[in-house]
Short mmCIF file of C-alpha atoms in Angstrom, two decimals:
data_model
loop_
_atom_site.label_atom_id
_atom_site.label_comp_id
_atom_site.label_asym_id
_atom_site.label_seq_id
_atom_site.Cartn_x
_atom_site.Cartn_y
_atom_site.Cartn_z
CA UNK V 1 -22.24 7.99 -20.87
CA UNK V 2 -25.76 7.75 -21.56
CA UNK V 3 -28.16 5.79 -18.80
CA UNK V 4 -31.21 7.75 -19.30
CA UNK V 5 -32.79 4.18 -20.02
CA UNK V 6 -31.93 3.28 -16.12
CA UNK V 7 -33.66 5.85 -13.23
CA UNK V 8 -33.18 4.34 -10.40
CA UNK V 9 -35.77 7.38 -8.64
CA UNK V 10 -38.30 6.17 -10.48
CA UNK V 11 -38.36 2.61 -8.39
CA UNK V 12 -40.08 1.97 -4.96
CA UNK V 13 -37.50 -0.83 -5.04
CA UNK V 14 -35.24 -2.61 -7.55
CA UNK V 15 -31.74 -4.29 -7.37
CA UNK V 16 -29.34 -3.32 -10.43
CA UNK V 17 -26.89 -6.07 -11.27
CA UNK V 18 -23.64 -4.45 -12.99
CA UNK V 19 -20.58 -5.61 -14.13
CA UNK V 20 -17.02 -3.84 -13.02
CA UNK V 21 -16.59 -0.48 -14.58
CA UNK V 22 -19.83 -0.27 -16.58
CA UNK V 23 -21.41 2.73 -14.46
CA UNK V 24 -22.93 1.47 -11.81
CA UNK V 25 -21.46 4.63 -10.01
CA UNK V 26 -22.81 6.86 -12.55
CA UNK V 27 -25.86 5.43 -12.54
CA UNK V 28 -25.86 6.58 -8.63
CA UNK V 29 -24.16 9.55 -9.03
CA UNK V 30 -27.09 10.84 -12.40
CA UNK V 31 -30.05 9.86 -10.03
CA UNK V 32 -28.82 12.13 -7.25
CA UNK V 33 -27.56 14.84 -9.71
CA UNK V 34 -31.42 14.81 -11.43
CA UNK V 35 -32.95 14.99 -7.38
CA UNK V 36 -35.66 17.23 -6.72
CA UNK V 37 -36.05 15.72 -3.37
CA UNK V 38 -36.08 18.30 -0.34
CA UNK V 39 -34.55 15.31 2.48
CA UNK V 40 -30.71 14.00 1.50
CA UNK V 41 -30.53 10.12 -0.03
CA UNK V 42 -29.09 8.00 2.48
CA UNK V 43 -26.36 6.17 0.54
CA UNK V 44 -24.69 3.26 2.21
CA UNK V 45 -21.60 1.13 0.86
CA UNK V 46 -19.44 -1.32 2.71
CA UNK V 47 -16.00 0.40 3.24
CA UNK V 48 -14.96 3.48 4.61
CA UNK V 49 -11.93 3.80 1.61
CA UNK V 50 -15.65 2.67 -0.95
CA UNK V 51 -17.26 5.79 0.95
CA UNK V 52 -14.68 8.27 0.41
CA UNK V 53 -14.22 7.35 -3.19
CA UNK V 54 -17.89 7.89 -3.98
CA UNK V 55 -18.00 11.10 -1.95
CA UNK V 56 -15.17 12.08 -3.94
CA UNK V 57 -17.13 11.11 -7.01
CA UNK V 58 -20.44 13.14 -5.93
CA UNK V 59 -18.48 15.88 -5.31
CA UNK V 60 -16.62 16.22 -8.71
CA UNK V 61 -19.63 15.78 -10.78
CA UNK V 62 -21.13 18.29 -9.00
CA UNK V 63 -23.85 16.97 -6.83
CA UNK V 64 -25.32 19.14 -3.98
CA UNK V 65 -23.81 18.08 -0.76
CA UNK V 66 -27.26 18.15 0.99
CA UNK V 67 -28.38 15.63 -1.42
CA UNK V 68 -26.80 12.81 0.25
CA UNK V 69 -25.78 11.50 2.86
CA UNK V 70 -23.09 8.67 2.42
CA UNK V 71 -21.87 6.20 4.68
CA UNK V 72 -20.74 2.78 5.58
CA UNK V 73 -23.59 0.26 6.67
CA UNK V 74 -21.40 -0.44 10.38
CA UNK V 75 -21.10 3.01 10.67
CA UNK V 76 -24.73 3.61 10.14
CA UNK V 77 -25.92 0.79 12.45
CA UNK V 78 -23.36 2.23 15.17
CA UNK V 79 -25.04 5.86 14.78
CA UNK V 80 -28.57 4.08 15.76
CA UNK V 81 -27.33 2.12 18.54
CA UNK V 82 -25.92 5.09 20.15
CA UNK V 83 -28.48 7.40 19.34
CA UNK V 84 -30.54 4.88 21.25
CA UNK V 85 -28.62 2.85 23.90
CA UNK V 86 -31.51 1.85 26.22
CA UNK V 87 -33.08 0.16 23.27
CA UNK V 88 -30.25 -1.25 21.68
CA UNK V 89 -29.53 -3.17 24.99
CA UNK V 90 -25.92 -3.57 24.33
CA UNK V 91 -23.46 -3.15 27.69
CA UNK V 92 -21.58 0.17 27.63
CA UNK V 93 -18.15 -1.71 26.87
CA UNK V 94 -19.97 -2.61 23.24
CA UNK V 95 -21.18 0.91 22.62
CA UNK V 96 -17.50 2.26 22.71
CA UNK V 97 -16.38 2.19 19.56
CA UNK V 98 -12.84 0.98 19.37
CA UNK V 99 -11.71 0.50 15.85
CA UNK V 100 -11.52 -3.07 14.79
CA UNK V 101 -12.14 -4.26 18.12
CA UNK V 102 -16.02 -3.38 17.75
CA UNK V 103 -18.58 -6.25 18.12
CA UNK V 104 -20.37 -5.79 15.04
CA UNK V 105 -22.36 -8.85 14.72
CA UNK V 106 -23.95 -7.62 18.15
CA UNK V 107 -24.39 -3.89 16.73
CA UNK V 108 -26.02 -5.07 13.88
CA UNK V 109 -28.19 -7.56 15.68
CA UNK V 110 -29.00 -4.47 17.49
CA UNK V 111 -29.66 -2.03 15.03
CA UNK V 112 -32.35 -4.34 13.29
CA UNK V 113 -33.78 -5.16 16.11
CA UNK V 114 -34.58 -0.96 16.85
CA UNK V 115 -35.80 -0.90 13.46
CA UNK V 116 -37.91 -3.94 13.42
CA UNK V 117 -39.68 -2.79 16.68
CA UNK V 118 -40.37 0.75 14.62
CA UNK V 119 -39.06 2.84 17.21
CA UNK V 120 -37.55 4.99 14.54
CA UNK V 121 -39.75 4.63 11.61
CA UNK V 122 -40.72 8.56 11.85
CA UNK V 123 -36.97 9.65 12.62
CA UNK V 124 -35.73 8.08 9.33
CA UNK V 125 -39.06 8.74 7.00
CA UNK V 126 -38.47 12.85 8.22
CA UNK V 127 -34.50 12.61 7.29
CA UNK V 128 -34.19 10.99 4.56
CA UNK V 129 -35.79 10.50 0.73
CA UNK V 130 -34.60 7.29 -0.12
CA UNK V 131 -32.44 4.43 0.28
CA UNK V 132 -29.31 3.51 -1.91
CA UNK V 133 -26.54 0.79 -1.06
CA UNK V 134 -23.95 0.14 -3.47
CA UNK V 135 -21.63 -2.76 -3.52
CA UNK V 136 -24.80 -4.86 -1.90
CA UNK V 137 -23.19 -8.34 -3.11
CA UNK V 138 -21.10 -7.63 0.16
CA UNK V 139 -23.79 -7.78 2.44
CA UNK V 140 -24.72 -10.19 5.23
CA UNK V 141 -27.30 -11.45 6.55
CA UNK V 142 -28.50 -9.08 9.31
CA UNK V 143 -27.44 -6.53 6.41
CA UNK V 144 -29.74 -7.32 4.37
CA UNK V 145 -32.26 -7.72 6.98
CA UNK V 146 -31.08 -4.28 7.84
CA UNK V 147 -32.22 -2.74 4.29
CA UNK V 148 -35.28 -4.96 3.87
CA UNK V 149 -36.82 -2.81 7.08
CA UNK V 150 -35.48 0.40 5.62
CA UNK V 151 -37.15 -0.29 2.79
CA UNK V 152 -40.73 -0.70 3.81
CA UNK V 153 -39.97 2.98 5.30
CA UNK V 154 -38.43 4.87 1.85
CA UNK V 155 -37.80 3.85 -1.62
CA UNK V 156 -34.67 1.42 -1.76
CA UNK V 157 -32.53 0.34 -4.71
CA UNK V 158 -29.59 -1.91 -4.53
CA UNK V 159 -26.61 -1.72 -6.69
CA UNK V 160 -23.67 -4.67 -6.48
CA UNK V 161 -22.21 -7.74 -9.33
CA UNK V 162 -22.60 -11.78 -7.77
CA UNK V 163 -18.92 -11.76 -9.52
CA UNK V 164 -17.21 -9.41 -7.47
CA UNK V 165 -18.19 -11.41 -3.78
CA UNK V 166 -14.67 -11.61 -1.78
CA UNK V 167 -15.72 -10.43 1.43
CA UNK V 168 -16.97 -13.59 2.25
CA UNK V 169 -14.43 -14.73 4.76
CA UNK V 170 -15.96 -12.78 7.33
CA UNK V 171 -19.30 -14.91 6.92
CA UNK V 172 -22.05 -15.98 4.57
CA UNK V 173 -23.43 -12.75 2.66
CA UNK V 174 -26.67 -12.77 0.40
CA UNK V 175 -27.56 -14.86 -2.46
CA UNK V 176 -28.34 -12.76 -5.63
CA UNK V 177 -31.16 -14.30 -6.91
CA UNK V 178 -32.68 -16.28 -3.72
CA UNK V 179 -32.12 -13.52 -1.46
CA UNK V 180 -31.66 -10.07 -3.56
CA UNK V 181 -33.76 -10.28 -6.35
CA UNK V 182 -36.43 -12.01 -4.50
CA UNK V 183 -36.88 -8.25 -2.23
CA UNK V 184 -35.66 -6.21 -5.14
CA UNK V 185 -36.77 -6.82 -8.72
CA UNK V 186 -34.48 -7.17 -11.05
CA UNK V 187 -34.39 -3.74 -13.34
CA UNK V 188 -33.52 -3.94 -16.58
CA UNK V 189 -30.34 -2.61 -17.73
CA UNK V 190 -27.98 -3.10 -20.47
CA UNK V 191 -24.27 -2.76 -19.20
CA UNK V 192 -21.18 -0.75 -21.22
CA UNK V 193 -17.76 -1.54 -20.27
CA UNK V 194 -17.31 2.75 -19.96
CA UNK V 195 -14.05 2.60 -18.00
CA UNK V 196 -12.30 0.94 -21.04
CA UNK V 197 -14.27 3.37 -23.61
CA UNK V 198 -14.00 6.12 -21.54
CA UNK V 199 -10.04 5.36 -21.42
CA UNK V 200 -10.16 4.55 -25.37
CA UNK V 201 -9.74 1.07 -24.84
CA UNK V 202 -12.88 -0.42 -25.76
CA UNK V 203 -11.54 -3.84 -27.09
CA UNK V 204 -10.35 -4.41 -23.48
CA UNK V 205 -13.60 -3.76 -22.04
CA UNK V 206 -15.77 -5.77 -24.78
CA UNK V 207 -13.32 -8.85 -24.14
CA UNK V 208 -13.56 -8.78 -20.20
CA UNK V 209 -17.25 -8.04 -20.55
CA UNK V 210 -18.36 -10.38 -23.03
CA UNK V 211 -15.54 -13.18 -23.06
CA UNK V 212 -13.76 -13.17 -19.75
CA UNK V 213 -16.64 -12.62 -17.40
CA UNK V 214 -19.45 -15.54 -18.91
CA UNK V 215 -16.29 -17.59 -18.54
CA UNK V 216 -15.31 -16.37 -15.06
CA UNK V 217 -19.33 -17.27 -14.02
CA UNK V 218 -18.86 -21.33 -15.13
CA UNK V 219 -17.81 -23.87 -13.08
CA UNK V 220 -14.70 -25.22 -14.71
CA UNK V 221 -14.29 -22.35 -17.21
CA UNK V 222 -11.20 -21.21 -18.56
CA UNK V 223 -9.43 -18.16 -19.95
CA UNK V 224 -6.67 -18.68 -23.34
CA UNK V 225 -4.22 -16.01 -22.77
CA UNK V 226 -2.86 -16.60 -26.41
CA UNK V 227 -6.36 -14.89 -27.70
CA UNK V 228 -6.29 -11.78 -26.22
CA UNK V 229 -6.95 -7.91 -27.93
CA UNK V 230 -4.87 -5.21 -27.86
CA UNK V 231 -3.82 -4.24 -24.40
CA UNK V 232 -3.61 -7.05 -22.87
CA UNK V 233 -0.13 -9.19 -22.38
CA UNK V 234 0.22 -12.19 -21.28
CA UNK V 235 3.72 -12.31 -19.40
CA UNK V 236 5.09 -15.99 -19.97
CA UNK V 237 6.55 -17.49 -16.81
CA UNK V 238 9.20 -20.15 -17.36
CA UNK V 239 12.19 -22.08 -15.16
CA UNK V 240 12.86 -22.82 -11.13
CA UNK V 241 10.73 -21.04 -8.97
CA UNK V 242 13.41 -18.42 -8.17
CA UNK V 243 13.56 -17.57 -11.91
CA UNK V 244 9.52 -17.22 -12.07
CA UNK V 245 9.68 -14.71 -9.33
CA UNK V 246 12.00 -12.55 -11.10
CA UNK V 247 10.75 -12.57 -14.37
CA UNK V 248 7.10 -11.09 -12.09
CA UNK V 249 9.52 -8.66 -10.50
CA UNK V 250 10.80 -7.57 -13.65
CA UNK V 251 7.74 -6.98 -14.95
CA UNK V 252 6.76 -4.78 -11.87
CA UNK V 253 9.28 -2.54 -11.94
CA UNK V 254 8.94 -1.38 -16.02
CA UNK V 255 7.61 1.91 -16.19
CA UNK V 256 3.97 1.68 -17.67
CA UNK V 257 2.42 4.78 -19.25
CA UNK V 258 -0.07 5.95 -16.41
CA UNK V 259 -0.73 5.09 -12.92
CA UNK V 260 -0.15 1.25 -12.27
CA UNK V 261 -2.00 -1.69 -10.08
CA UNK V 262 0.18 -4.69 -9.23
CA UNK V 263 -2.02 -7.21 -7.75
CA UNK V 264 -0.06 -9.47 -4.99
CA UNK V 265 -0.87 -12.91 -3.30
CA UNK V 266 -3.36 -11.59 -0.90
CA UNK V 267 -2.26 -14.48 1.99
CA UNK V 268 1.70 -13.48 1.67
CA UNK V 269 1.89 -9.59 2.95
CA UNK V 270 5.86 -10.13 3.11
CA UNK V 271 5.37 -11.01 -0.78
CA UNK V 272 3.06 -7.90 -1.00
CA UNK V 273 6.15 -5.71 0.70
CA UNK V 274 8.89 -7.59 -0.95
CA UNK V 275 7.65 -6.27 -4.46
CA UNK V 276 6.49 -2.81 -3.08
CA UNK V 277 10.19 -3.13 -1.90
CA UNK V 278 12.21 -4.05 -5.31
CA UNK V 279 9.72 -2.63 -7.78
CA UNK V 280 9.87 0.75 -5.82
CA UNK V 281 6.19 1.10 -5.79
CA UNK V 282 3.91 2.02 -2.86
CA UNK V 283 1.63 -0.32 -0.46
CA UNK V 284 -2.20 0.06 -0.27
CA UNK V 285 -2.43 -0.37 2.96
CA UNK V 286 -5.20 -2.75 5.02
CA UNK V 287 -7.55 -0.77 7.24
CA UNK V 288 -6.41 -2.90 10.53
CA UNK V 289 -2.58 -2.05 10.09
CA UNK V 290 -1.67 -4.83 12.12
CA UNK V 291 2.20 -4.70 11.97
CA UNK V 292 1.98 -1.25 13.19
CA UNK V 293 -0.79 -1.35 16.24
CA UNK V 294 1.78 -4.06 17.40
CA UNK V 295 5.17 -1.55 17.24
CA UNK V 296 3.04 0.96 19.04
CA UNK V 297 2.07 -1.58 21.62
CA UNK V 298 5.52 -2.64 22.21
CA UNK V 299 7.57 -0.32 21.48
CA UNK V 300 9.67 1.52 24.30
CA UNK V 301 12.25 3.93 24.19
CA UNK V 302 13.41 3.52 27.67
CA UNK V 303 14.43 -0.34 26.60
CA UNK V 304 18.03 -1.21 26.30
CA UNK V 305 17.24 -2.64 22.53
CA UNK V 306 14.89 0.14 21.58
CA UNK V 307 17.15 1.25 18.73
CA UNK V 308 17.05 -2.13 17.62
CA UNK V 309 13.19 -2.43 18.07
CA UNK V 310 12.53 0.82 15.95
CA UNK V 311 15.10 0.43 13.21
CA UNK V 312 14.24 -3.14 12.65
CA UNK V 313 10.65 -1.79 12.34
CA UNK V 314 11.40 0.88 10.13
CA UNK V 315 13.00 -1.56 7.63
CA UNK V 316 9.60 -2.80 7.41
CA UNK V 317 8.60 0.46 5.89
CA UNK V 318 11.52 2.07 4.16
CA UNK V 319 13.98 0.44 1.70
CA UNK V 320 17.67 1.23 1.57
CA UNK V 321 17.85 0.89 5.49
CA UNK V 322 19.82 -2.21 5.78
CA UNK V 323 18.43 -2.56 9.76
CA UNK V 324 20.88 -5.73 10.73
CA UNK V 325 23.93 -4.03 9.73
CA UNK V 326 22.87 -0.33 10.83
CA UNK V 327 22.34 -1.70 14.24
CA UNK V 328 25.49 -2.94 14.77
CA UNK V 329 27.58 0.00 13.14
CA UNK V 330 25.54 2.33 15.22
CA UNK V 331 26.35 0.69 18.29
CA UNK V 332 29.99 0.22 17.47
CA UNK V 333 30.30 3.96 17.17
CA UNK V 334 28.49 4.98 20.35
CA UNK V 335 30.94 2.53 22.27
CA UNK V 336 33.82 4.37 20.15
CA UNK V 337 34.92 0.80 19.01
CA UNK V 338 34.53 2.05 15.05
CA UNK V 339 37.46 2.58 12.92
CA UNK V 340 35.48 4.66 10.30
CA UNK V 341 33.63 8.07 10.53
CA UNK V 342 29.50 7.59 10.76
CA UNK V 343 27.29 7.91 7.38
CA UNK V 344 24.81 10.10 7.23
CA UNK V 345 22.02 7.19 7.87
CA UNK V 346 24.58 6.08 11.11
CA UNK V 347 24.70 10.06 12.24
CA UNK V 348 20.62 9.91 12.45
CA UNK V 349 20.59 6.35 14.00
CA UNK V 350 23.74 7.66 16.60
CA UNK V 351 21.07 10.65 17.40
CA UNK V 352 18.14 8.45 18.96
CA UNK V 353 20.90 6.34 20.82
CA UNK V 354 22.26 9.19 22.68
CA UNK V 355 18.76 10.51 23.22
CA UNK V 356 16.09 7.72 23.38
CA UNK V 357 12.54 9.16 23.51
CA UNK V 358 9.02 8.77 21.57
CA UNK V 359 9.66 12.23 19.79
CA UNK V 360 13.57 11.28 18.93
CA UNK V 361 12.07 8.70 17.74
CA UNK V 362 9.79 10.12 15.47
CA UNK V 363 13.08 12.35 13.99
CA UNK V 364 14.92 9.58 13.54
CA UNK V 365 12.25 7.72 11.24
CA UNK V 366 11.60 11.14 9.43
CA UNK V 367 15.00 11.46 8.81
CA UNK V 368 15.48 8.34 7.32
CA UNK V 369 12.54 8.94 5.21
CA UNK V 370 14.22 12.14 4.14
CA UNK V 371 18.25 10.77 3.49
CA UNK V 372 18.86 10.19 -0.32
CA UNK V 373 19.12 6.55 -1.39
CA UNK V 374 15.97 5.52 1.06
CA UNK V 375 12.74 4.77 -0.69
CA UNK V 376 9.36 4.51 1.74
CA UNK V 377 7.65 2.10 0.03
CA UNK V 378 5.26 2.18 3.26
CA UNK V 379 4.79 5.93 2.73
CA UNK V 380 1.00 6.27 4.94
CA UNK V 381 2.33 3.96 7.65
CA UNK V 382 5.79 6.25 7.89
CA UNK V 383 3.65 9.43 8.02
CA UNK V 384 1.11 7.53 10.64
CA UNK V 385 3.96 6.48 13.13
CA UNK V 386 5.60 9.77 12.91
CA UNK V 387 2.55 11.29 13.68
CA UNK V 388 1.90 8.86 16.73
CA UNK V 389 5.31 8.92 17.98
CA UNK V 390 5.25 12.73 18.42
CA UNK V 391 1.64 12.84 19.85
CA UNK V 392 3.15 10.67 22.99
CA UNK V 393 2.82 12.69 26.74
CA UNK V 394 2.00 11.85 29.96
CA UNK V 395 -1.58 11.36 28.85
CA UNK V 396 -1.58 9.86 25.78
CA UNK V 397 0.11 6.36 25.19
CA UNK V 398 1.68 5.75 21.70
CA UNK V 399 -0.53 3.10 21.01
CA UNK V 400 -3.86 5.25 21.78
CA UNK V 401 -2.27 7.47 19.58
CA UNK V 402 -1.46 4.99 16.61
CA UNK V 403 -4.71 3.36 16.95
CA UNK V 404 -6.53 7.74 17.06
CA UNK V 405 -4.30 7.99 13.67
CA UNK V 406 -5.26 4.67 12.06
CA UNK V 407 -8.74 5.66 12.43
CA UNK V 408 -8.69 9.17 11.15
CA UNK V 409 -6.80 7.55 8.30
CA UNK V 410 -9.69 4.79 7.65
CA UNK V 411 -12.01 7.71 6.80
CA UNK V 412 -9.91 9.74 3.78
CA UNK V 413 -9.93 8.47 0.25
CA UNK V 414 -6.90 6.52 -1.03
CA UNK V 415 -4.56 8.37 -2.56
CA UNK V 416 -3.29 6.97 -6.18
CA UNK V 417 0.31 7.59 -6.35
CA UNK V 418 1.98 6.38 -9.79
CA UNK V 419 2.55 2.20 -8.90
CA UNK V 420 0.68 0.82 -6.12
CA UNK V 421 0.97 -3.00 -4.43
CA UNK V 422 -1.79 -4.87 -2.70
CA UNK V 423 -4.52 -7.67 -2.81
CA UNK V 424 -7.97 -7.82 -4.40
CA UNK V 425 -9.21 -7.41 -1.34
CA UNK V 426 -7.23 -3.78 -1.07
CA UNK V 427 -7.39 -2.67 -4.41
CA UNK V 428 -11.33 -3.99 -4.79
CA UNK V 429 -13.08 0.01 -6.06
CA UNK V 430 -9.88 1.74 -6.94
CA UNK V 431 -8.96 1.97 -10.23
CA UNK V 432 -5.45 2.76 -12.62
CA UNK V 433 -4.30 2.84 -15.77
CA UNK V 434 -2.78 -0.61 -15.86
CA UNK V 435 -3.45 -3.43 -13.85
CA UNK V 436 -0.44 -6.26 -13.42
CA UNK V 437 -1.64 -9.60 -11.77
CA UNK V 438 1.63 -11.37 -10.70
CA UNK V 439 0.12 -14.78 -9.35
CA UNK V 440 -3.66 -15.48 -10.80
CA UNK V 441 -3.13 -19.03 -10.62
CA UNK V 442 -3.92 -18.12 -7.08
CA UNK V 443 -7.06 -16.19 -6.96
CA UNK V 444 -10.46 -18.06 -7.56
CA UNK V 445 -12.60 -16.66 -10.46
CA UNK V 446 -14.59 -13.91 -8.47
CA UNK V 447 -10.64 -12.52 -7.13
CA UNK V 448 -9.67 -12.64 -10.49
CA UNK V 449 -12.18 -10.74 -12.13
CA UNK V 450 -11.91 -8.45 -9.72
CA UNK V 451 -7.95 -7.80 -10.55
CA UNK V 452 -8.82 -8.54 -14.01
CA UNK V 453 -11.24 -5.01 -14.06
CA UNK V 454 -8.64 -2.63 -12.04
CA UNK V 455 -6.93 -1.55 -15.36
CA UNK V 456 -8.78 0.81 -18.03
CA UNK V 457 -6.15 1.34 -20.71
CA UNK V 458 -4.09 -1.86 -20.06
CA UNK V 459 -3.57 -5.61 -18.75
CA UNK V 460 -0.27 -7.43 -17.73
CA UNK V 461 -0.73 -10.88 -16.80
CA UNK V 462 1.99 -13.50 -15.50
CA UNK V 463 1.56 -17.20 -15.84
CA UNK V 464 3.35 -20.44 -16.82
CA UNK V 465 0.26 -21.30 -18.85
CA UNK V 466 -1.74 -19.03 -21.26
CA UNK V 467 -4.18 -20.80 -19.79
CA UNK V 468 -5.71 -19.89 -16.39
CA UNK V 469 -8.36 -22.09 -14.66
CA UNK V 470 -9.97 -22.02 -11.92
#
């Protein structure tokens, strides 16, 4: 790729509107690659798994490692608060960070309010060179406030597409042109769908870039999945309902040539693991792990249905488990009431009942995981409990230790095994080689362009209609 039209060092400030997978990382990762600067960038983004990836990035490519440094925006604002707690005047129970149970509306209130009343402006002009935040479309309002008072300090350019907004639940974020463009000119820039090039699939990338996206941006726009170039299929959904969802499992279990993207309901996670489940493809799992800080909350081995609490549990994560009927063979055999000898998945199960601890526990789930005929299709959560489960004494609870594990996890890039399940909202900066969208009928436009840009060599769509509105 070629972007020596675009340095962003050459800006005191700018905002760079780009399109999925036309090199708006690249442009990044270039500008810090050509630094002569003798301070680090600071380089904020919005998630920790958006962090990792671009570290990852930086670090391929070969950037210095003391030429950035690259964070989340939270965990920026937190490392100011705490560097400066008097000022920050937030009560001590605020300043300990505990996972998703942090107050950051207040922290970021905070923060800005420190940098407002320039009590750091000389700490952050002597540390860093410049300011970069990617993904800025994501931003809020004390966010943006945030970087508007970093940026009368250092050089600041913004990086993000209006198209690709679906953090909004969480609250209003900033308006492009009323709020962005109005602090940060607009610099000129001509995107290239490179993702689709670079994958030697350019007709993919010129059709999302130049026919599905000005359609995706109209009220009332609409996409004919009859008219489509090579690489992308339009998966025909027809009958009951019940016949609709098999034809969309059918077409998530063929084997695609590469890694593989299906994109789920996001508001129907028991969809999400049904079709992890039957397609026997992995979960991309949400930072807040909610089924799991619950287990570890409730979960105790000392409880006369404990065996039914775990296994049921572990159903949740591992196919092939059957948890009702497992239960009550394994309970029949301990009372010696069983006609039969135990199976191998019985002998394991039989094992925590005669023993019933946090660590048996922890065998008992990794020896399910390891028992031909059992798929994980929860693979980071299995590997996460066992972890907790064994990390259990007299001092640590299991849920301080799931919630220590779930946080250490929030802070390593994804891994991309060959067919992965989740939401837009999961799968939003990870890429594959084909991208399968079971239900776009419900995703608004920005959701599905999003899904629609996850796949660089190819596109599987399911519908009743070839044509998808929105």
């Amino acid at each position: 790729m070629c972007d020596a039209e675009l340095d962003i060092l050459a800006y005191r400030r700018g905002s760079v509107s780009a399109p999925a997978g036309c090199g708006k990382t690249q442009l990044i990762t270039s500008a810090l690659l050509r630094s002569e600067d003798s301070k680090p960038a600071l380089v904020l983004t919005h998630t920790n798994a958006g962090r990792a990836a671009l570290e990852q990035r930086l670090k391929k490519l070969g950037v210095r490692g003391d030429a950035a440094r690259v964070t989340t925006l939270d965990s920026w604002a937190i490392r100011l608060v705490q560097c400066f707690p008097q000022r920050s005047r937030l009560a001590p129970a605020v300043l300990r960070i505990q996972g998703n149970s942090a107050n950051y509306a207040a922290i970021r209130q905070a923060a800005l309010g420190i940098l407002k009343a320039g009590h750091t402006d000389k700490i952050v002009s002597a540390t860093y060179s410049r300011v970069i935040v990617d993904e800025y479309q994501d931003c809020g309002s004390l966010q943006h406030e945030m970087i508007l008072a970093l940026a009368n300090l250092l050089p600041t350019v913004v990086l993000g597409d209006p198209l690709q907004v679906i953090f909004d639940f969480a609250g209003p974020v900033v308006d492009w042109q009323k709020d962005v463009v109005a602090a940060f000119p607009r610099l000129t820039w001509k995107p290239e769908p490179w993702r689709w090039k670079n994958a030697d699939a350019p007709e993919v990338g010129d059709w999302l870039l130049n026919s599905v996206r000005p359609s995706l941006s109209r009220a009332g726009g609409s996409i004919d999945l009859s008219k489509v170039p090579k690489g992308v299929e339009w998966v025909r959904l027809e009958g009951s309902a019940a016949q609709m969802n098999e034809t969309r499992l059918a077409t998530a279990k063929r084997k695609f040539a590469g890694t593989a993207l299906i994109i789920a309901d996001s508001r129907n996670k028991g969809s999400q693991w049904q079709t992890a489940r039957r397609a026997r493809a992995t979960m991309v799992e949400a930072n807040d792990m909610v089924d799991f800080m619950k287990f570890a909350a409730a979960f105790d081995p000392s409880a006369q249905l404990s065996l039914d609490d775990a296994v049921s549990y572990f159903g949740n994560l591992l196919s092939g488990l059957s948890p009702e009927k497992l239960i009550a063979r394994t309970r029949s055999l301990h009372a010696g009431r069983a006609r039969t000898h135990a199976s191998r998945i019985e002998e394991i199960a039989l094992a925590y009942l005669r023993a019933p601890s946090h660590r048996s526990a922890a065998d008992m789930l990794d020896a399910f995981y390891d028992t031909n005929g059992v798929f994980a299709f929860r693979p980071d959560i299995v590997r996460l409990c066992s972890k907790a489960l064994r990390a259990v004494n007299g001092t640590v609870t299991f849920h301080a230790a799931a919630m220590r594990e779930r946080e250490r996890f929030r802070h390593i890039p994804r891994t991309m095994r060959p067919k992965s399940v989740g939401s837009t909202l999961l799968l939003k900066g990870l890429e594959a080689d084909v991208a399968i969208i079971l239900e776009p009928e419900k995703m608004n436009a920005k959701n599905l362009y999003v899904a629609m840009t996850r796949g660089s060599k190819q596109l599987v769509i399911c519908s009743s209609s070839p044509i998808l509105k929105w």
